Short mmCIF file of C-alpha atoms in Angstrom, two decimals:
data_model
loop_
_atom_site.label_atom_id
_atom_site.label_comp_id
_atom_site.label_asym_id
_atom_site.label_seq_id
_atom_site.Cartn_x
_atom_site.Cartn_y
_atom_site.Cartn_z
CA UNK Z 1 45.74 12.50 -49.79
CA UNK Z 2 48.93 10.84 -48.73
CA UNK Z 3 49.39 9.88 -45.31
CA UNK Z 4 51.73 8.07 -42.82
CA UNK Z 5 49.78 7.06 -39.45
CA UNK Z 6 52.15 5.53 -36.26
CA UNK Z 7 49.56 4.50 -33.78
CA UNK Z 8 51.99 4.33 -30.86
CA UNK Z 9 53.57 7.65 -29.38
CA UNK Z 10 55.97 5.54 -27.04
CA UNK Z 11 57.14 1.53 -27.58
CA UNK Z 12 58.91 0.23 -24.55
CA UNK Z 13 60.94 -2.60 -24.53
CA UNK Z 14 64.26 -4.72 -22.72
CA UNK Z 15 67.05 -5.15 -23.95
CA UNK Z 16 67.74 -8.75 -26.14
CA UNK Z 17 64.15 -8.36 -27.14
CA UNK Z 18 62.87 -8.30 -30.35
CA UNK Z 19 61.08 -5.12 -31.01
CA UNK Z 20 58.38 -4.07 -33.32
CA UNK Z 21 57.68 0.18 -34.44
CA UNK Z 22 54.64 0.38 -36.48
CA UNK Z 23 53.65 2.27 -39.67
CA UNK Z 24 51.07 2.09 -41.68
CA UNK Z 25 50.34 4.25 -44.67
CA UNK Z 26 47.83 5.80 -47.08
CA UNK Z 27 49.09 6.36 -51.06
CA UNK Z 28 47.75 6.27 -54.01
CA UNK Z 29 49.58 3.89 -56.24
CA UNK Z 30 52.63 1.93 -54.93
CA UNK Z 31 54.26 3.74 -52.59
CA UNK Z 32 58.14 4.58 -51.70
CA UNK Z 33 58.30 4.25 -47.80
CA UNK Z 34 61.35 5.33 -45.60
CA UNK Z 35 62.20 5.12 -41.89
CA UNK Z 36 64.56 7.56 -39.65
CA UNK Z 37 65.92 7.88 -36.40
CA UNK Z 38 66.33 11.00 -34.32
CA UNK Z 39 68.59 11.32 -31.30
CA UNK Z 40 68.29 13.96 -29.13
CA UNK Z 41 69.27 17.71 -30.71
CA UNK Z 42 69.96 15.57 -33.96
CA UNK Z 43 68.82 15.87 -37.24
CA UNK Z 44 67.07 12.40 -39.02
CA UNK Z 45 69.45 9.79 -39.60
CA UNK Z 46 68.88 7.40 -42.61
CA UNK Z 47 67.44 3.51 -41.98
CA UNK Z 48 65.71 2.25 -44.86
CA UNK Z 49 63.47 2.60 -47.84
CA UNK Z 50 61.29 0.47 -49.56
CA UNK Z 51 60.64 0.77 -53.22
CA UNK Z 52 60.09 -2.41 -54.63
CA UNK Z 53 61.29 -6.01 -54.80
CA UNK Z 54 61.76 -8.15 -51.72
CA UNK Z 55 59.00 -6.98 -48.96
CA UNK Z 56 61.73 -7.41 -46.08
CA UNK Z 57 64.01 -4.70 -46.36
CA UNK Z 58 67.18 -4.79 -44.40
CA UNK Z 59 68.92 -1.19 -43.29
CA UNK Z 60 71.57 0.20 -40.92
CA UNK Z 61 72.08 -1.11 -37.48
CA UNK Z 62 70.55 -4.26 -37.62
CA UNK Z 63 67.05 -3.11 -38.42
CA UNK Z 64 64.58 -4.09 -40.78
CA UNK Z 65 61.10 -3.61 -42.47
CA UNK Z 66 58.37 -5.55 -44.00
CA UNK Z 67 56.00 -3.91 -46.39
CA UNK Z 68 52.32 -5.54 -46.49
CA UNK Z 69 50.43 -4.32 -49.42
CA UNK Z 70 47.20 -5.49 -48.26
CA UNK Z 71 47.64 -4.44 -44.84
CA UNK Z 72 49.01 -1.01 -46.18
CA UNK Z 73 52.18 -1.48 -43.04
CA UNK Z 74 55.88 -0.88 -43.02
CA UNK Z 75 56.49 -1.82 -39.40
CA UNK Z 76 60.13 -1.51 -38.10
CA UNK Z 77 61.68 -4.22 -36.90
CA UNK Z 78 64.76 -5.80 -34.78
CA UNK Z 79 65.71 -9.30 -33.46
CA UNK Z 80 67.48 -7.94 -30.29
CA UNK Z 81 66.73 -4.43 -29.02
CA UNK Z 82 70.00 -2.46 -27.87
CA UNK Z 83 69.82 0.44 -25.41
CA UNK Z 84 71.29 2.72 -27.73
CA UNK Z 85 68.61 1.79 -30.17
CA UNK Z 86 66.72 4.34 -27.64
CA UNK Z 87 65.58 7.40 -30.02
CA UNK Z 88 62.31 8.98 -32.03
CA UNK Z 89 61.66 6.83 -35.03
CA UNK Z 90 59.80 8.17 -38.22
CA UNK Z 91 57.59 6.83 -41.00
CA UNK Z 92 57.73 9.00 -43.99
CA UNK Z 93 56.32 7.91 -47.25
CA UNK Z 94 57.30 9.78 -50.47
CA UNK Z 95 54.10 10.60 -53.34
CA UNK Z 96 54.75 9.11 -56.55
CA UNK Z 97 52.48 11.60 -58.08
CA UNK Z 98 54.73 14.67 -57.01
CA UNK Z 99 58.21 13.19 -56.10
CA UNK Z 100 59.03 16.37 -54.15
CA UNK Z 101 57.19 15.79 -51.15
CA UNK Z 102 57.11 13.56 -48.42
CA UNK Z 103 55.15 12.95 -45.35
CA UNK Z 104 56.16 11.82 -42.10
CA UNK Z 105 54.56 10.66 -39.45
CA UNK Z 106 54.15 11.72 -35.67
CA UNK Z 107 56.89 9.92 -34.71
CA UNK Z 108 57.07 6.70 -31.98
CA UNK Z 109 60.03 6.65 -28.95
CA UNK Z 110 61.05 3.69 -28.46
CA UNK Z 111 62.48 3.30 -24.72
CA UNK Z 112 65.57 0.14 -24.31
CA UNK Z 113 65.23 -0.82 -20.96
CA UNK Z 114 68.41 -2.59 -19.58
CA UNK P 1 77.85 12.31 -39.87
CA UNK P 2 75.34 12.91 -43.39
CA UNK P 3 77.46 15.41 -45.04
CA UNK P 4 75.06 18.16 -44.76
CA UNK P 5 75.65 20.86 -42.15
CA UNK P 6 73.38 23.67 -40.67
CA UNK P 7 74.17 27.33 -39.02
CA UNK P 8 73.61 28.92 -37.29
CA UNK P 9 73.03 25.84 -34.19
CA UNK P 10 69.88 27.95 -32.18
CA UNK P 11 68.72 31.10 -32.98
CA UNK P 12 66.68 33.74 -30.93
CA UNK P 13 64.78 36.10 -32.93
CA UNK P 14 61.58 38.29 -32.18
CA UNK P 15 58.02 38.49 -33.69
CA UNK P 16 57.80 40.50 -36.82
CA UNK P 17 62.04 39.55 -37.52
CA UNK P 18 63.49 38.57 -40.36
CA UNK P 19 65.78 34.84 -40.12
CA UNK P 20 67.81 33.49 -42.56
CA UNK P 21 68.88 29.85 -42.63
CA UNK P 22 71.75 28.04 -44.15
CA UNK P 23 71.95 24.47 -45.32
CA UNK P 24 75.38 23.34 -46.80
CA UNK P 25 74.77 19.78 -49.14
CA UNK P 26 76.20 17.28 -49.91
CA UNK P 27 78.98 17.66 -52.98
CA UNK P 28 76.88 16.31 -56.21
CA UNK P 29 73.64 16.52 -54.71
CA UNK P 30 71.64 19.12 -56.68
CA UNK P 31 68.26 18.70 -54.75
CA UNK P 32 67.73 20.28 -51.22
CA UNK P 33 64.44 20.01 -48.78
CA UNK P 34 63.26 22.07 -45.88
CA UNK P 35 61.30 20.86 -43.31
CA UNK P 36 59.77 22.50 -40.19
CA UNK P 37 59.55 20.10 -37.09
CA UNK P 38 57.33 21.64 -34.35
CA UNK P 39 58.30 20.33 -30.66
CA UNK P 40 57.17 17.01 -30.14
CA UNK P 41 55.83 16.18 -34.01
CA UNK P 42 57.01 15.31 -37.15
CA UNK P 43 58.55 17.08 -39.82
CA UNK P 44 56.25 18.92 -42.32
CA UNK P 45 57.54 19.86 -45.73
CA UNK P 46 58.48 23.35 -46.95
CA UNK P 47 59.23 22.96 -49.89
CA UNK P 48 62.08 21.84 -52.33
CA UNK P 49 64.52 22.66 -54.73
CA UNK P 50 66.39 21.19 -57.94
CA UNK P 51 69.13 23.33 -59.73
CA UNK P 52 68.53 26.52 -58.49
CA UNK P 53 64.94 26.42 -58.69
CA UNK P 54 61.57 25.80 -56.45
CA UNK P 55 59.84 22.73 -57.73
CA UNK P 56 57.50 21.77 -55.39
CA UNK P 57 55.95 23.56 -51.64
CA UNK P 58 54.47 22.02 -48.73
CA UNK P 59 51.41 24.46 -47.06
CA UNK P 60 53.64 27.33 -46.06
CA UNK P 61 52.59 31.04 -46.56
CA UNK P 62 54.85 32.78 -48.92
CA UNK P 63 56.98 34.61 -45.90
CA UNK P 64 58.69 31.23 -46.38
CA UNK P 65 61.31 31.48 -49.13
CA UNK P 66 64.04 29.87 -50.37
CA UNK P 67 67.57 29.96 -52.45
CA UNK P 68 69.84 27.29 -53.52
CA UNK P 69 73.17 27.91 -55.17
CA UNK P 70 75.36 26.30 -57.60
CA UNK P 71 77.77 25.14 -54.54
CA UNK P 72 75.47 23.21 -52.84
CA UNK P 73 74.66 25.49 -50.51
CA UNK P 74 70.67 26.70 -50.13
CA UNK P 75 68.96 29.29 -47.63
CA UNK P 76 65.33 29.46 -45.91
CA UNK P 77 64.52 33.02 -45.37
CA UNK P 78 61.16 33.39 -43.40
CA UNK P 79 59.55 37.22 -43.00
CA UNK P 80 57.36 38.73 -40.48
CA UNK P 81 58.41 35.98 -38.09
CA UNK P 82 55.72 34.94 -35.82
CA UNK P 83 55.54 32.73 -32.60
CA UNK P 84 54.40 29.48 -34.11
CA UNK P 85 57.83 29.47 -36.28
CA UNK P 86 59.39 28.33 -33.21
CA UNK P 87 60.49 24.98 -34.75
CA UNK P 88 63.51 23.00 -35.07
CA UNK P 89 64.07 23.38 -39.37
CA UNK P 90 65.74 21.06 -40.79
CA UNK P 91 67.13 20.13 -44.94
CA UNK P 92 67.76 17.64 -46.18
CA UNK P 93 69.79 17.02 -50.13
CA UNK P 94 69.44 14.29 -52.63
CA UNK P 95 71.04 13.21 -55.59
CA UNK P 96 67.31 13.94 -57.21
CA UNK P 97 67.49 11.07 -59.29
CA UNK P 98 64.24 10.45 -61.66
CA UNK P 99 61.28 8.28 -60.30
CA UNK P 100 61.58 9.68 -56.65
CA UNK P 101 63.69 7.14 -55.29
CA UNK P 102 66.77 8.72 -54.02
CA UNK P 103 67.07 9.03 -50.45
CA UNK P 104 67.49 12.42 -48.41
CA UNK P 105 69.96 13.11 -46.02
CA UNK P 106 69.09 15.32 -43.06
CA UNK P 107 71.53 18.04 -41.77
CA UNK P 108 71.28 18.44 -37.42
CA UNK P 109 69.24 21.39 -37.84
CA UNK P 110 68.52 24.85 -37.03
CA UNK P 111 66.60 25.71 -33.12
CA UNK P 112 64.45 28.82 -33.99
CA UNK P 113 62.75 30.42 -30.95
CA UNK P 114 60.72 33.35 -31.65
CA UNK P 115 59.67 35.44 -28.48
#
């Protein structure tokens, strides 16, 4: 079955520090991996996507993703953590074998501290 | 802003109601996804649709239904409404390009409280 795991309900961080929002993920086959933000009474808001090439992927505001095959991860990443970077961040990956679903995961809140 | 817009905003409805949803897409994008997000988890898939028709359903009972029309506008229409349907739903459209890569924007959703 496909699955997206994030092992930490809450990241805290302060602001100018890097930050880190991990995934990791369970496909069969390669996999097509996304991230999104949620802001309070929003809907999901577009970061990234992996589906091939490079294994850093580079998205909206500054963040970015590396995909590690053998470690099955897709962690989130950012040089220099902004307090409006405070929001619910999701892992979704999408199944190759039926291109219509996808599953996210529980979703981590990251908290900018100033 | 994603192009995609919801309506009603919140809705109050009681157990055994009817509810229909509305999910305007964006223009060109002829695949549209609902999702139910329970407080405090992530979204679960309802199921999805490409030209007009269902082509693939998440583990919802069949009280969940859907429409989409040729304007880019769909509907979720859930029966017999019960108290664990209190979720924010939310769709999403695609382009539905081939090979699954296209990317889904999310409208801001629909608060659904069932007492």
């Amino acid at each position: 079955a496909q699955s997206v795991a994030q092992p930490e309900d809450q990241v805290n961080v302060a602001e100018g520090n890097p930050l880190t929002v991990k995934c990791t993920y369970s496909v069969s086959g390669n996999p097509y991996l996304f991230w999104y933000v949620q802001y309070p009474n929003r809907g999901l808001q577009f970061l990234l996507k992996y589906i091939t090439g490079d294994n850093l992927v580079k998205g909206s505001y500054g963040f970015e993703a590396e995909f590690n095959k053998s470690q099955t991860s897709f962690h989130l990443k950012k040089p220099s953590a902004l307090v409006s970077d405070s929001a619910l961040y999701f892992c979704a990956v999408r199944d190759m074998r039926n291109f219509n679903k996808f599953y996210f995961g529980s979703g981590t809140k990251l908290n900018v501290k100033p | 802003e994603t192009g995609v817009t919801q309506s009603p905003t919140h809705l109050i409805k009681t157990r055994g109601q009817q509810v229909t949803l509305r999910c305007s897409s964006q223009s060109g994008h002829n695949t549209v996804s609902w999702y139910q997000q329970a407080l405090g988890q992530g979204p679960q898939f309802i199921f999805q649709y490409y030209r007009e028709e269902e082509n693939g359903r998440g583990n919802f009972p069949p009280r969940f239904s859907g429409l989409q029309f040729p304007n880019y506008s769909s509907e979720l229409n859930v029966n017999a409404l019960e108290l664990d349907d209190s979720a924010l739903y939310l769709c999403a459209s695609s382009l539905g390009t081939s090979g699954g890569t296209d990317t889904q924007y999310f409208g801001p959703g629909t608060r659904l409280t069932v007492l």
